[in-house]
PDB file of C-alpha atoms in Angstrom:
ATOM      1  CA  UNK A   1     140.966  79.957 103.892  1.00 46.00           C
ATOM      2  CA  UNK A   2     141.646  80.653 107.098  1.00 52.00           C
ATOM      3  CA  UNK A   3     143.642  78.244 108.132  1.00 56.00           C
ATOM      4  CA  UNK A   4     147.359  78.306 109.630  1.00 56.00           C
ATOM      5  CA  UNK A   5     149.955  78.784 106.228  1.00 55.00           C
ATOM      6  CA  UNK A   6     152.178  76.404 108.225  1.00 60.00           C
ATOM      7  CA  UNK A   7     152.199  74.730 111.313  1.00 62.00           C
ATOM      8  CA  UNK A   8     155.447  75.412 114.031  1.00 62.00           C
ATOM      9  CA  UNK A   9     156.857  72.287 114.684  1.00 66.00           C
ATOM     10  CA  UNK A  10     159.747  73.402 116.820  1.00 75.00           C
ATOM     11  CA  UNK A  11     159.556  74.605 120.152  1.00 81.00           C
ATOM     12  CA  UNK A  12     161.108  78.434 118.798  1.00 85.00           C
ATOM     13  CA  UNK A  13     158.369  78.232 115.971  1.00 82.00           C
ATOM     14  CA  UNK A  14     155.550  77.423 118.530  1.00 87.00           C
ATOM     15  CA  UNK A  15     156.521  80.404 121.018  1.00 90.00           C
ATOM     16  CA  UNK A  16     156.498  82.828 117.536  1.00 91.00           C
ATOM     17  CA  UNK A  17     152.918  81.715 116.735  1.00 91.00           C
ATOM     18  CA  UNK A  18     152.026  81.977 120.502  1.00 92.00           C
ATOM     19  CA  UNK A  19     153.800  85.652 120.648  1.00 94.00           C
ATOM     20  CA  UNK A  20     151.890  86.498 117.389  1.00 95.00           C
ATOM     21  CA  UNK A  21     148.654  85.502 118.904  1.00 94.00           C
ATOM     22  CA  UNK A  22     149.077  87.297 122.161  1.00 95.00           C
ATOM     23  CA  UNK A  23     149.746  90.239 120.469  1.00 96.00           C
ATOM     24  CA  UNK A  24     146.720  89.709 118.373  1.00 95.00           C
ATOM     25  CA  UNK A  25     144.625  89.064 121.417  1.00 94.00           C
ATOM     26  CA  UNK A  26     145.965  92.202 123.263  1.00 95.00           C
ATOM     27  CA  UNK A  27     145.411  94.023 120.336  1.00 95.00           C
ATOM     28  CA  UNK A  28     141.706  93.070 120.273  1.00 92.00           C
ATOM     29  CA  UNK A  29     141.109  93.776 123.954  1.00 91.00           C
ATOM     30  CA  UNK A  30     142.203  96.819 123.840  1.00 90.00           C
ATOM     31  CA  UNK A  31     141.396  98.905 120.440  1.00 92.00           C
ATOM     32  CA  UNK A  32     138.759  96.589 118.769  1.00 88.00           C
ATOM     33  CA  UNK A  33     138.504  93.997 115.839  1.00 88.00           C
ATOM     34  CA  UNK A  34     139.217  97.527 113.158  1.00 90.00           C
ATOM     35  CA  UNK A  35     142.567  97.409 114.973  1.00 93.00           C
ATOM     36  CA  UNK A  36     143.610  94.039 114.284  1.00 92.00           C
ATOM     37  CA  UNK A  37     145.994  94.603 111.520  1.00 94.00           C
ATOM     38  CA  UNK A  38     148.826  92.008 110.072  1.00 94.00           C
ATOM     39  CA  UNK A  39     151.231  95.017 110.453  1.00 95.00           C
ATOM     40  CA  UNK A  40     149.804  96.174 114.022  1.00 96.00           C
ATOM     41  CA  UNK A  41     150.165  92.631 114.940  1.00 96.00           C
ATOM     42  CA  UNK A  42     153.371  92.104 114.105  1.00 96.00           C
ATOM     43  CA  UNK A  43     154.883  95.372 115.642  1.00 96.00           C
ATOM     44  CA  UNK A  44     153.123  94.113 118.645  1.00 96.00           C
ATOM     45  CA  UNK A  45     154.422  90.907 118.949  1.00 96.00           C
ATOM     46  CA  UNK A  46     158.211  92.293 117.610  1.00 95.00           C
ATOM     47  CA  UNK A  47     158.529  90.389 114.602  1.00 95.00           C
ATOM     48  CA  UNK A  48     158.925  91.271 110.984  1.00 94.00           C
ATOM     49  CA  UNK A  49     155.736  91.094 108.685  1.00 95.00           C
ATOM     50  CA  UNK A  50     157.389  88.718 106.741  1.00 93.00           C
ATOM     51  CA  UNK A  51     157.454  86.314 109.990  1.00 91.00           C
ATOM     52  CA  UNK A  52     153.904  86.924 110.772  1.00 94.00           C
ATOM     53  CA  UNK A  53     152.972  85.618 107.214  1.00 91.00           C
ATOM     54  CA  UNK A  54     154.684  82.519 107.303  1.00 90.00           C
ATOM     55  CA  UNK A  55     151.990  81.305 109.358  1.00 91.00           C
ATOM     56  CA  UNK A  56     148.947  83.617 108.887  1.00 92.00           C
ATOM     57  CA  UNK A  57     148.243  85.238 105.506  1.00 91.00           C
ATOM     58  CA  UNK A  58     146.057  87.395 106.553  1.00 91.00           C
ATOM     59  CA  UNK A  59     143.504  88.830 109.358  1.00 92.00           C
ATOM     60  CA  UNK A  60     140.953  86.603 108.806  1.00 91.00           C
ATOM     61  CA  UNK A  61     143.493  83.465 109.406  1.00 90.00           C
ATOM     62  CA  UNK A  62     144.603  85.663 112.561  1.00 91.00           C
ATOM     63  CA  UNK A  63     141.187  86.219 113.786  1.00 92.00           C
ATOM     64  CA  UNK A  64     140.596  81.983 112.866  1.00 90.00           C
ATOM     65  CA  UNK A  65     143.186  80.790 115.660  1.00 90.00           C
ATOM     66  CA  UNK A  66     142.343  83.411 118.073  1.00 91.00           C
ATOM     67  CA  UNK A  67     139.131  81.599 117.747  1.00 91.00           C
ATOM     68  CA  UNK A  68     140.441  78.164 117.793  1.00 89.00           C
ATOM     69  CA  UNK A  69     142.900  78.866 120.863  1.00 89.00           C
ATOM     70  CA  UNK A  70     140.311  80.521 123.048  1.00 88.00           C
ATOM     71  CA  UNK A  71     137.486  77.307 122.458  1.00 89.00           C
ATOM     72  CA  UNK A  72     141.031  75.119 123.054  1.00 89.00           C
ATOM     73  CA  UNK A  73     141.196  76.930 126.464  1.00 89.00           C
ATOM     74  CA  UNK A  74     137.631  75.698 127.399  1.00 91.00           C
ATOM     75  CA  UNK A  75     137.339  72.844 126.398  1.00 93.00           C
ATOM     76  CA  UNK A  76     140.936  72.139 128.384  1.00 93.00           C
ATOM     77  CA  UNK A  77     138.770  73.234 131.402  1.00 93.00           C
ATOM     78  CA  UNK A  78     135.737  71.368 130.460  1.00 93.00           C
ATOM     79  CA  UNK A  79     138.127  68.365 130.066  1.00 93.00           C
ATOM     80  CA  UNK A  80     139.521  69.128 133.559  1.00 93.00           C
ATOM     81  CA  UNK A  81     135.744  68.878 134.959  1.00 93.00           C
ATOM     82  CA  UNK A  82     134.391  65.964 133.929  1.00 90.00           C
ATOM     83  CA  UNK A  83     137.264  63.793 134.562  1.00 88.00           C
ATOM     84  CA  UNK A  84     137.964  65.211 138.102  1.00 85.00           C
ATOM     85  CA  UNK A  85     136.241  64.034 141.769  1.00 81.00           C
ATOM     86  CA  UNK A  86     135.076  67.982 141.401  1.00 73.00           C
ATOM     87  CA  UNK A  87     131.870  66.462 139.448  1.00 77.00           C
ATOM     88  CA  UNK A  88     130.820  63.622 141.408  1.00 83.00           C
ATOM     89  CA  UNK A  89     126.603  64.731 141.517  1.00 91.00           C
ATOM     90  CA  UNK A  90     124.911  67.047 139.225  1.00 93.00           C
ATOM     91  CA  UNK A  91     124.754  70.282 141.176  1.00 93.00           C
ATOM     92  CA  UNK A  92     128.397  69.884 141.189  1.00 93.00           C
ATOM     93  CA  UNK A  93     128.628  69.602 137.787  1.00 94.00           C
ATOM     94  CA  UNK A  94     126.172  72.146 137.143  1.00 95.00           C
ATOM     95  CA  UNK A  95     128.127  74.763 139.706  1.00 95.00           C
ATOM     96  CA  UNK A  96     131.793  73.682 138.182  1.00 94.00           C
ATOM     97  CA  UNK A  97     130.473  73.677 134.604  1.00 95.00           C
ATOM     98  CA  UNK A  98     129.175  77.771 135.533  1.00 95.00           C
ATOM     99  CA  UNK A  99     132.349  78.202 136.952  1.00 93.00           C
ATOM    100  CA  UNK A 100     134.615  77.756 134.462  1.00 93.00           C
ATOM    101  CA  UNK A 101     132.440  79.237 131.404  1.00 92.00           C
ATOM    102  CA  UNK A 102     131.961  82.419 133.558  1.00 92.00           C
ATOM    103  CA  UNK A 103     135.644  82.680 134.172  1.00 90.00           C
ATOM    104  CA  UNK A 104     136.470  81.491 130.440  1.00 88.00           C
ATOM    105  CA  UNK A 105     134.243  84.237 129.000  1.00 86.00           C
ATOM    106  CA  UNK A 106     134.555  87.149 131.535  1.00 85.00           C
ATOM    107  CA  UNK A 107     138.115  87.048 131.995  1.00 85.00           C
ATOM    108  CA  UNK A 108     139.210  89.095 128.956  1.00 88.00           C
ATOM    109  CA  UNK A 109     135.609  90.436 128.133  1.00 86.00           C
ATOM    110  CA  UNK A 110     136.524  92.921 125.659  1.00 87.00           C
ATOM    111  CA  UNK A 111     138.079  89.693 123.813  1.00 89.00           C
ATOM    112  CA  UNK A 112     135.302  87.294 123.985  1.00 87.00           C
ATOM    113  CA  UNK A 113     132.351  90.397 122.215  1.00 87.00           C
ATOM    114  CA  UNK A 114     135.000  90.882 119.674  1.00 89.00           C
ATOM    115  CA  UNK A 115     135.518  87.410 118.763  1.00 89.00           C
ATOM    116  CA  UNK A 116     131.929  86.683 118.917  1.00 86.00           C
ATOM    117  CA  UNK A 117     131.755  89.405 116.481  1.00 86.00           C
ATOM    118  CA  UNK A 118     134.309  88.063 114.156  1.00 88.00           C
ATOM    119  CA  UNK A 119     132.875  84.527 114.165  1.00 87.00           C
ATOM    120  CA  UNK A 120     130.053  86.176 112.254  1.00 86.00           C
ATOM    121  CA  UNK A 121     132.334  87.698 109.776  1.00 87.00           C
ATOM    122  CA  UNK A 122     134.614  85.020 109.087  1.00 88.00           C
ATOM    123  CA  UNK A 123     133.817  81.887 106.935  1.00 86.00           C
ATOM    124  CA  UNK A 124     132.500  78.585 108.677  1.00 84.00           C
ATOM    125  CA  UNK A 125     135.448  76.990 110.781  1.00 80.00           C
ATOM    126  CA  UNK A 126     134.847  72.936 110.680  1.00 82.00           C
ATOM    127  CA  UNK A 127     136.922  73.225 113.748  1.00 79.00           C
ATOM    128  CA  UNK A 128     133.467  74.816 115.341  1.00 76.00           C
ATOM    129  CA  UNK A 129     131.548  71.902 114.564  1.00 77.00           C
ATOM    130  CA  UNK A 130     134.195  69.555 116.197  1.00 88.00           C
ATOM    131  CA  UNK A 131     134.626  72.416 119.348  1.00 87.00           C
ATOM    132  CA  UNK A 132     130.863  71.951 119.891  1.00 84.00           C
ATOM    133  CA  UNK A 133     130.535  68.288 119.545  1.00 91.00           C
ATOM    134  CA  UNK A 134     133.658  67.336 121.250  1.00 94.00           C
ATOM    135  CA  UNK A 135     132.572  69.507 124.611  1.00 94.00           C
ATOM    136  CA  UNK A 136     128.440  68.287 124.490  1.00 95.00           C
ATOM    137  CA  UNK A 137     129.893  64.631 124.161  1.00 96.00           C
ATOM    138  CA  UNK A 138     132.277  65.480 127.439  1.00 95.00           C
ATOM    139  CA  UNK A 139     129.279  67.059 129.264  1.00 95.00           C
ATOM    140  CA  UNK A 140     126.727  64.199 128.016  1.00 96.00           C
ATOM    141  CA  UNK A 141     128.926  61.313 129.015  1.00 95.00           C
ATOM    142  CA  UNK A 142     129.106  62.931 132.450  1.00 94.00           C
ATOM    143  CA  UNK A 143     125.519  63.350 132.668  1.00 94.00           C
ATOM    144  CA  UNK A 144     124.773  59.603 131.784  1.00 94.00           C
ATOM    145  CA  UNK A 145     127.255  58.881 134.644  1.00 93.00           C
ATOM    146  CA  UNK A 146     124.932  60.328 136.934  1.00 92.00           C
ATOM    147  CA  UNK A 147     121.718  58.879 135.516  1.00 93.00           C
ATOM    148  CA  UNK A 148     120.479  62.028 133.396  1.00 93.00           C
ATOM    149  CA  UNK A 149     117.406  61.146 131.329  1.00 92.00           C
ATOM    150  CA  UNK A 150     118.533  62.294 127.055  1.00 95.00           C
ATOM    151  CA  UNK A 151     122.033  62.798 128.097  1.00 96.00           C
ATOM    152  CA  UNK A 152     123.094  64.378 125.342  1.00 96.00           C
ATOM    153  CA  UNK A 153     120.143  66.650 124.404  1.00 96.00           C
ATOM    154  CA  UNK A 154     120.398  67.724 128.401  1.00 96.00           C
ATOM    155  CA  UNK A 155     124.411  68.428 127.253  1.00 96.00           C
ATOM    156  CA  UNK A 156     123.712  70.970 124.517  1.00 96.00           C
ATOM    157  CA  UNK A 157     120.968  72.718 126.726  1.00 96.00           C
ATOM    158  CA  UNK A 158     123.204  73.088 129.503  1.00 96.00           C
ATOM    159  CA  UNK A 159     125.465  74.551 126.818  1.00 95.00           C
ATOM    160  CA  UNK A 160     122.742  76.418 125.044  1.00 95.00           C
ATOM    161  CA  UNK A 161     121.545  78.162 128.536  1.00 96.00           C
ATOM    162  CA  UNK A 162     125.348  78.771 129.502  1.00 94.00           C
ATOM    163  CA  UNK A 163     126.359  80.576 126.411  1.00 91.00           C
ATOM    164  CA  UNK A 164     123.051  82.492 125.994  1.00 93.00           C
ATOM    165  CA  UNK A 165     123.104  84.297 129.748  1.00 94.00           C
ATOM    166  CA  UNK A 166     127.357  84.835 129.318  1.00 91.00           C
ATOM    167  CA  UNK A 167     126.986  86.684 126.187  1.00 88.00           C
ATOM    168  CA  UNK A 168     123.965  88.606 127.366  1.00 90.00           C
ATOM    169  CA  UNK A 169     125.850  89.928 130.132  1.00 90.00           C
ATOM    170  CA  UNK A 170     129.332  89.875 128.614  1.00 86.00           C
ATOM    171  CA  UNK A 171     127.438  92.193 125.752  1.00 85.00           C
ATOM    172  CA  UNK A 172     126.511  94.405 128.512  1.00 89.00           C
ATOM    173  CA  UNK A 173     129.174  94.687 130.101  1.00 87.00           C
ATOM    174  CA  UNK A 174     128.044  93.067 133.273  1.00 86.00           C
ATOM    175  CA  UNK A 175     131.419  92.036 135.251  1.00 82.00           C
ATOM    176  CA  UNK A 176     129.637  91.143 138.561  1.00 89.00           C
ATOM    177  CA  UNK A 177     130.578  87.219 138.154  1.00 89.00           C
ATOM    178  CA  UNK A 178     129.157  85.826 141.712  1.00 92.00           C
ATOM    179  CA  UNK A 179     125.612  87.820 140.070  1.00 94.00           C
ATOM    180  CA  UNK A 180     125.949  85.940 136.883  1.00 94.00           C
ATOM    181  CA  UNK A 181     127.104  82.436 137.961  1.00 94.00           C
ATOM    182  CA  UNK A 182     124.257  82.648 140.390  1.00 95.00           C
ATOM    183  CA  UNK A 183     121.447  83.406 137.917  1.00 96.00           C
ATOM    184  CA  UNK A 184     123.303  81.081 135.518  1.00 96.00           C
ATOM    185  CA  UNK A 185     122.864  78.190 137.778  1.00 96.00           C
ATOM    186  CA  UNK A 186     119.097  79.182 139.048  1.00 96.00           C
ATOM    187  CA  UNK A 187     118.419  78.796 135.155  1.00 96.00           C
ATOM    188  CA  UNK A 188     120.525  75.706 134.578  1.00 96.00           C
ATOM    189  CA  UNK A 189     118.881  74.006 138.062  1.00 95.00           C
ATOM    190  CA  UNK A 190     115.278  75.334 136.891  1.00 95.00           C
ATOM    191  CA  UNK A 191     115.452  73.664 133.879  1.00 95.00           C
ATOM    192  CA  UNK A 192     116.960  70.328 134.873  1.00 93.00           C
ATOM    193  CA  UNK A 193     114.536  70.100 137.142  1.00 89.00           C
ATOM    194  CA  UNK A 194     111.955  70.483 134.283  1.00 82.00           C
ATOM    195  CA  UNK A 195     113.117  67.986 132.472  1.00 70.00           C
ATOM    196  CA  UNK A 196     113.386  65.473 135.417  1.00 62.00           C
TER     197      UNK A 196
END
């Protein structure tokens, strides 16, 4: 299960979880997913182990929101995007859609490998399904906007191409991110183009 234990309804109990998972996050960045312990976490984030377990039982249910926050954080973006005048024709889309997943994914590198990396080790997260569905139905309702032939198969290619080049280079440790977006969108472009 890795699921939260209980959820913070109050404002003081929301700030805890969000100190806990800051702490977790930092603790990621900077040492690895081996250092990601409850009790490292909680020293971290200066609260008592006891606290830390009223809301995540263990690692894995650590690891699970750190997950769940960080695909929150781009799909808020994503959101942003589609419902903005920023999108209003398909290169735009195309260059704000780069722009955002680039910045998402290379902004804490060091976080996104390692979380990649624990998505493999933890169980399946139905959130993950809904994550994926939720931002290809953003990006495909967009696309049928502008007139984009299989709107929604287009969607989760767009997606496909975006997360296969960002992990490549976030796995190599690439931080160039005017080098990436740039090939990102030459590959995007390429293949819209192909399927026009």
């Amino acid at each position: 299960m890795t699921q939260l234990r209980k959820h913070p309804r109050q404002n003081r109990s929301r700030a805890k979880v969000a100190g806990i998972l800051a702490a977790a996050a930092d603790i990621v960045s900077g040492r690895g997913l081996e250092a990601v312990t409850t009790n490292a976490v909680a020293a971290r984030a200066g609260i008592s182990i006891g606290s830390l377990y009223q809301y995540f039982p263990h690692k894995a249910a650590l690891l699970a929101a750190l997950i769940r926050d960080e695909r929150a954080n781009l799909l808020e973006a994503v959101e942003r995007i589609v419902s903005s005048d920023a999108a209003l024709n398909l290169s735009d889309l195309v260059d704000e859609l780069i722009e955002a997943t680039v910045a998402h994914y290379l902004a804490r590198p060091a976080l996104s490998r390692t979380l990649n990396l624990a998505r493999t080790q933890l169980p399946p997260d139905p959130a993950a399904a809904e994550f994926s569905a939720r931002i290809t139905v953003l990006i495909a309702a967009r696309l049928d906007e502008l007139k984009v032939e299989r709107p929604e198969t287009t969607a989760q290619d767009i997606l496909a191409i975006l997360h296969g080049m960002i992990d490549a280079a976030s796995e190599a440790h690439e931080g160039d991110r005017s080098a990436l977006a740039d090939r990102t969108r030459r590959a995007v472009m390429g293949y819209l183009q192909v399927a026009a």
